[in-house]
Protein backbone atom coordinates (compact mmCIF):
# COMPACT_ATOMS: atom_id res chain seq x y z
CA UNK A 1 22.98 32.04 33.19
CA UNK A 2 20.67 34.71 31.25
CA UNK A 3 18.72 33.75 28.16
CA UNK A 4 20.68 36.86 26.76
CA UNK A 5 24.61 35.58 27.37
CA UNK A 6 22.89 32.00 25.77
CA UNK A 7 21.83 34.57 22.97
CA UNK A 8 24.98 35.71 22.46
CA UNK A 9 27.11 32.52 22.39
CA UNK A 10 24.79 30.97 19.64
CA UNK A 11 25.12 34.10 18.06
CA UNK A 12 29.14 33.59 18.16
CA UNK A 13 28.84 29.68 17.24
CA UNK A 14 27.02 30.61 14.23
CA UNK A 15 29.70 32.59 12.94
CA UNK A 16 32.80 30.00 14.08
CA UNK A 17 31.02 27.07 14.02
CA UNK A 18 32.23 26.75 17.46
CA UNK A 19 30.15 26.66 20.44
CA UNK A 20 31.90 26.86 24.03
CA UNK A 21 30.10 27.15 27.52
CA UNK A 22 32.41 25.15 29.95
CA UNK A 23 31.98 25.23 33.93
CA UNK A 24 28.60 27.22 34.11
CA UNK A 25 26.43 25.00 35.95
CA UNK A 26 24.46 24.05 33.16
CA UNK A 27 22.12 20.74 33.87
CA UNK A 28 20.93 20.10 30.08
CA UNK A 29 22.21 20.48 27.16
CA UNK A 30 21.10 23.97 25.43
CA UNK A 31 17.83 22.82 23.64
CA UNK A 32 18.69 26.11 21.76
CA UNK A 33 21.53 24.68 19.76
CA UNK A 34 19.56 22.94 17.27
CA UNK A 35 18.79 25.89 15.39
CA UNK A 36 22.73 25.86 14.70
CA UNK A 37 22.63 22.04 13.53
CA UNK A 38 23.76 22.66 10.13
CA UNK A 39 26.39 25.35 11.50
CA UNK A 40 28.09 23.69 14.41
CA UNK A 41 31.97 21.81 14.08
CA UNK A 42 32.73 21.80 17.54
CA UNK A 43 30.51 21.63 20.66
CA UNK A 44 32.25 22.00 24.07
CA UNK A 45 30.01 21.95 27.47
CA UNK A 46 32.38 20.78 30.03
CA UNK A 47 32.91 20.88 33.28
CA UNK A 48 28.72 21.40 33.89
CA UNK A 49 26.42 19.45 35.63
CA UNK A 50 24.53 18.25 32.24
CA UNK A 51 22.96 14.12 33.50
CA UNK A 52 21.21 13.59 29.96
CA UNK A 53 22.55 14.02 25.99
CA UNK A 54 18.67 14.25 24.29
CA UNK A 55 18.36 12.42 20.78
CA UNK A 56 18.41 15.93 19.32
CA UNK A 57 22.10 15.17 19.66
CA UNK A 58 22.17 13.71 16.51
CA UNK A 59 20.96 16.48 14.09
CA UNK A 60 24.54 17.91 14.35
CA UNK A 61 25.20 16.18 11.42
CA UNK A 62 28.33 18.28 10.31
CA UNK A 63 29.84 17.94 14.12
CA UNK A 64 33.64 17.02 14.20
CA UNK A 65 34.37 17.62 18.10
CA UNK A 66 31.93 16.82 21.24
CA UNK A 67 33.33 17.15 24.60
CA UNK A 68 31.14 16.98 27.82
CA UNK A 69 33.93 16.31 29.85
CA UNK A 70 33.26 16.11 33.81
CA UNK A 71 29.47 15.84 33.47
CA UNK A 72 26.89 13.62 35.38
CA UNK A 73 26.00 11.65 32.53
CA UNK A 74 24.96 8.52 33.21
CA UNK A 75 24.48 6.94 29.59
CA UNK A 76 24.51 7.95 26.04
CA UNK A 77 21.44 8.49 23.29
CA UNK A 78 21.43 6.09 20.82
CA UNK A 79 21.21 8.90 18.14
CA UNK A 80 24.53 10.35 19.51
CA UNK A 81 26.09 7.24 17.03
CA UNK A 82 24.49 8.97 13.95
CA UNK A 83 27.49 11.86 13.76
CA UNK A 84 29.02 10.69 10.73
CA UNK A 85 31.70 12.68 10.57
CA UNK A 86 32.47 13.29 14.54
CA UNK A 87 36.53 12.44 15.01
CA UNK A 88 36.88 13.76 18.33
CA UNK A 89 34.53 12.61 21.55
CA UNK A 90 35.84 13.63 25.18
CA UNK A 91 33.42 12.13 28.16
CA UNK A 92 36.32 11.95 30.99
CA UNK A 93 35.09 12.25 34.39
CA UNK A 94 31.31 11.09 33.89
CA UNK A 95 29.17 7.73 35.55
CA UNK A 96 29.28 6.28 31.98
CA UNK A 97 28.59 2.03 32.52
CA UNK A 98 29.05 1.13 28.94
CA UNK A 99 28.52 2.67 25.13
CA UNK A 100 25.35 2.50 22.94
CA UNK A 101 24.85 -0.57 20.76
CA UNK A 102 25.34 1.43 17.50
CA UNK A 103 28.69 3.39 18.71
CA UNK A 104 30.60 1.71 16.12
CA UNK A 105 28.80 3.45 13.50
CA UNK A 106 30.51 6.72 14.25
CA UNK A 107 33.24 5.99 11.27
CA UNK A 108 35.35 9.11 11.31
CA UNK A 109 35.92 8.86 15.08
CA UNK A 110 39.81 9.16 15.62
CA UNK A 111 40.07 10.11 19.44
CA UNK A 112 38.35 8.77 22.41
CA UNK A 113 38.41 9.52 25.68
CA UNK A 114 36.64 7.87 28.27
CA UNK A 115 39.04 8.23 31.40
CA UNK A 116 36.88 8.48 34.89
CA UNK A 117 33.70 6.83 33.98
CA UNK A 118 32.58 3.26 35.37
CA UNK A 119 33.33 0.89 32.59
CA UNK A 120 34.04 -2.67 33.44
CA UNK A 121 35.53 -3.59 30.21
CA UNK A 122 36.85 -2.40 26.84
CA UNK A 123 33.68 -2.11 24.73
CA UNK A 124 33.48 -4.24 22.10
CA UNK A 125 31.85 -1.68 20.00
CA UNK A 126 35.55 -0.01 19.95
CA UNK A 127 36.73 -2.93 17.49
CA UNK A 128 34.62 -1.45 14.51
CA UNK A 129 36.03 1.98 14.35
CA UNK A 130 39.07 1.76 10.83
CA UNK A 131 39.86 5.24 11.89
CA UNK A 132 40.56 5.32 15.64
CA UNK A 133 43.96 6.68 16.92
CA UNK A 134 43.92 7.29 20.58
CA UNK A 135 41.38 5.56 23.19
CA UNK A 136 41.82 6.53 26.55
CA UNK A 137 40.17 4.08 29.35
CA UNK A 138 41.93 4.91 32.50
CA UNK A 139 40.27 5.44 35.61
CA UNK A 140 37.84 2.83 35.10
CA UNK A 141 36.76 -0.26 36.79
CA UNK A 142 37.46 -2.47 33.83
CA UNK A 143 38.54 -5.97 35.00
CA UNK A 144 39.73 -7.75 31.78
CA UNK A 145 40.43 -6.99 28.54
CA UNK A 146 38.37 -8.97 26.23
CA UNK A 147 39.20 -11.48 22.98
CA UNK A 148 37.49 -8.31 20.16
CA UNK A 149 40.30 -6.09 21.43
CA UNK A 150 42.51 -8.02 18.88
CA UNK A 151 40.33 -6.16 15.97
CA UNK A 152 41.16 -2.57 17.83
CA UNK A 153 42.38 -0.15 15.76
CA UNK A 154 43.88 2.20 17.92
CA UNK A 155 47.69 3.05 17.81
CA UNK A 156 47.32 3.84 21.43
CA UNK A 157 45.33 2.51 24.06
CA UNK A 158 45.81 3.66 27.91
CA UNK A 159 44.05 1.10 30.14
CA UNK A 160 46.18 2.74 33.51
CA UNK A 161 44.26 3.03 36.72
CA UNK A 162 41.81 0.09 36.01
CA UNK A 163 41.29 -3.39 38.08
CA UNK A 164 42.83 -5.47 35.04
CA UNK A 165 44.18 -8.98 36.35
CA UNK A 166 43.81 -10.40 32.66
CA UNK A 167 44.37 -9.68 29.03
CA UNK A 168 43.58 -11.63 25.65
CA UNK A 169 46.55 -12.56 24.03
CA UNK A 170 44.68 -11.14 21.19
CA UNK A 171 46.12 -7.98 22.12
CA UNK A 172 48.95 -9.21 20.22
CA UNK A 173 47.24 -8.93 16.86
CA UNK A 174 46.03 -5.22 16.71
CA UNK A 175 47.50 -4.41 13.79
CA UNK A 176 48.02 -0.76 14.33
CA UNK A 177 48.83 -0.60 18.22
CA UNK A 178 52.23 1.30 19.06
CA UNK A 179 51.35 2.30 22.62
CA UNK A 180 50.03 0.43 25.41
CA UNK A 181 49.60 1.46 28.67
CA UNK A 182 48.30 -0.61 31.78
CA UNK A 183 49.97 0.96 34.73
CA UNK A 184 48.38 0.68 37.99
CA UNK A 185 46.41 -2.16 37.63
CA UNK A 186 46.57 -5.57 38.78
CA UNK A 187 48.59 -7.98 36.94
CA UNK A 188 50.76 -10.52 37.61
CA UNK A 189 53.75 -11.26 35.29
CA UNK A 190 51.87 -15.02 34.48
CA UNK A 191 48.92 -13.07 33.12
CA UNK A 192 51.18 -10.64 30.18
CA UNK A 193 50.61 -12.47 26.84
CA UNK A 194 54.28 -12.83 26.14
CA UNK A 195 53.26 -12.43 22.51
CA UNK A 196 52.74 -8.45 23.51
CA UNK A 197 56.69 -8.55 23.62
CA UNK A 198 57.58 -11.03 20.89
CA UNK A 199 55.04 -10.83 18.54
CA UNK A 200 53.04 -7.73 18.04
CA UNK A 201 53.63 -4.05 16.76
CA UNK A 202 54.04 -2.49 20.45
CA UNK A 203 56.87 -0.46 21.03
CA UNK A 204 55.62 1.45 24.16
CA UNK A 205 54.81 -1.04 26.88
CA UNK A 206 54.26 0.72 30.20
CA UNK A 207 53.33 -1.72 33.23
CA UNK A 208 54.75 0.57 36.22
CA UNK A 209 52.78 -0.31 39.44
CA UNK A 210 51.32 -3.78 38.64
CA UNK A 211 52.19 -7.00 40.54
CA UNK A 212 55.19 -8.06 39.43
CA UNK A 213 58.38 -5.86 39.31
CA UNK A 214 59.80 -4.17 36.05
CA UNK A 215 62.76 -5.84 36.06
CA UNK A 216 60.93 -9.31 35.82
CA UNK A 217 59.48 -8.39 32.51
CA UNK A 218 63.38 -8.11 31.01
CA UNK A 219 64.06 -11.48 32.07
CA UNK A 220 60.44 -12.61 30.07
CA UNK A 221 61.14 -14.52 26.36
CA UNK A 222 60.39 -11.83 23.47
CA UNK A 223 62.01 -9.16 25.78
CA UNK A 224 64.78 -8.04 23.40
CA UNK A 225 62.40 -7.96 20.16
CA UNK A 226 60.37 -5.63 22.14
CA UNK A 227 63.51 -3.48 22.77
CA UNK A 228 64.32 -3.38 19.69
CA UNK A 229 60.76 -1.96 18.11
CA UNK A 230 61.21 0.44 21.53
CA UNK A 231 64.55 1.77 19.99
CA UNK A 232 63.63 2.11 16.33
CA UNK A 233 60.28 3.71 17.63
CA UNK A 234 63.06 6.33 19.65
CA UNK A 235 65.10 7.24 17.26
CA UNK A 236 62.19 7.73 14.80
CA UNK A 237 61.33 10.76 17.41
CA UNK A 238 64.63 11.87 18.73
């Protein structure tokens, strides 16, 4: 791509505050884009071949959407956790291993989504964020779900496609999760904290293609308190 169609997009961006360049082969992020630090909302550069976010990442101190989905990237910059006011962050489909130390400084984050990296369990970073809505963690490689997902904030949290074969019954004390999924993974009926069913705020359970079949988990103690959070939830929607 021409230094002259880069010209142009920043040229757009600085008008809309929005800067788009998805599926052009890029490999690094446009170093070019810091001139529009103080301009830029959203900054989309998917579907490229981009293996490195440089520390420059965070002068885009006014950013409120990053998405670098189906990248090569590999790990995150530190200063990438200095976007105060960043509420949207789309990585699916990367060779991420785990999140920088400091990721639970990034406050306003609401949505998450991490699906296709190489996690091998929930980061514990997650458990800081007061504002987060939806995490997405499917596709990964994570193995168990740790005792700090208790302090998640999420409403929803998909954990499908993973290698999961245990979960804290801490799960049962998020205080805002509606919506848990953990299809296709690896559990056995023993390892469901029954408390998910009796005792939490969960009213979307979905546990299709695990090792136990559905019809077990009706005949589990808690069952019909689940249903019944399931049906309010329903007719809240219908």
């Amino acid at each position: 791509m021409g230094n002259s169609a880069l010209k142009a997009h920043l040229e757009t961006a600085q008008k809309t505050g929005v800067f788009q360049l998805t599926g052009k082969g890029l490999t690094e992020f446009p170093e070019d884009l810091q001139k529009l630090a103080s301009n830029l909302r959203t900054i989309d550069l998917s579907n490229n071949k981009i293996e490195l976010l440089p520390p420059l990442i965070g002068k885009f101190s006014f950013l409120k959407s990053l998405a670098l989905n189906n990248n090569k990237l590999t790990a995150l910059p530190e200063d990438l956790c200095k976007l105060k006011k960043l509420e949207t962050l789309h990585l699916n489909g990367n060779h991420l291993r785990q999140l920088p130390a400091a990721f639970g400084q990034l406050s306003a984050l609401k949505t998450l989504s991490l699906s296709g990296n190489q996690l091998r369990t929930v980061p514990t970073q997650l458990s800081g964020l007061r504002h987060l809505d939806v995490v997405d963690l499917s596709k990964n490689q994570i193995q168990n779900v740790p005792d700090t997902v208790g302090e998640l904030q999420a409403i929803e949290l998909n954990l499908n496609q993973n290698q999961i074969s245990q979960i804290s019954v801490q799960i049962s004390h998020c205080p805002r999760l509606k919506v848990l999924r953990l299809e296709e993974n690896c559990l056995e009926l023993s390892m469901l904290p029954q408390s998910i069913l009796s005792d939490s705020q969960i009213s979307l359970l979905a546990v299709e293609g695990n090792l136990f079949e559905i019809k077990k988990l009706r005949e589990l103690e808690g069952y019909d308190k689940y249903m019944e959070r399931f049906t309010a939830t329903k007719k809240k929607f219908a």
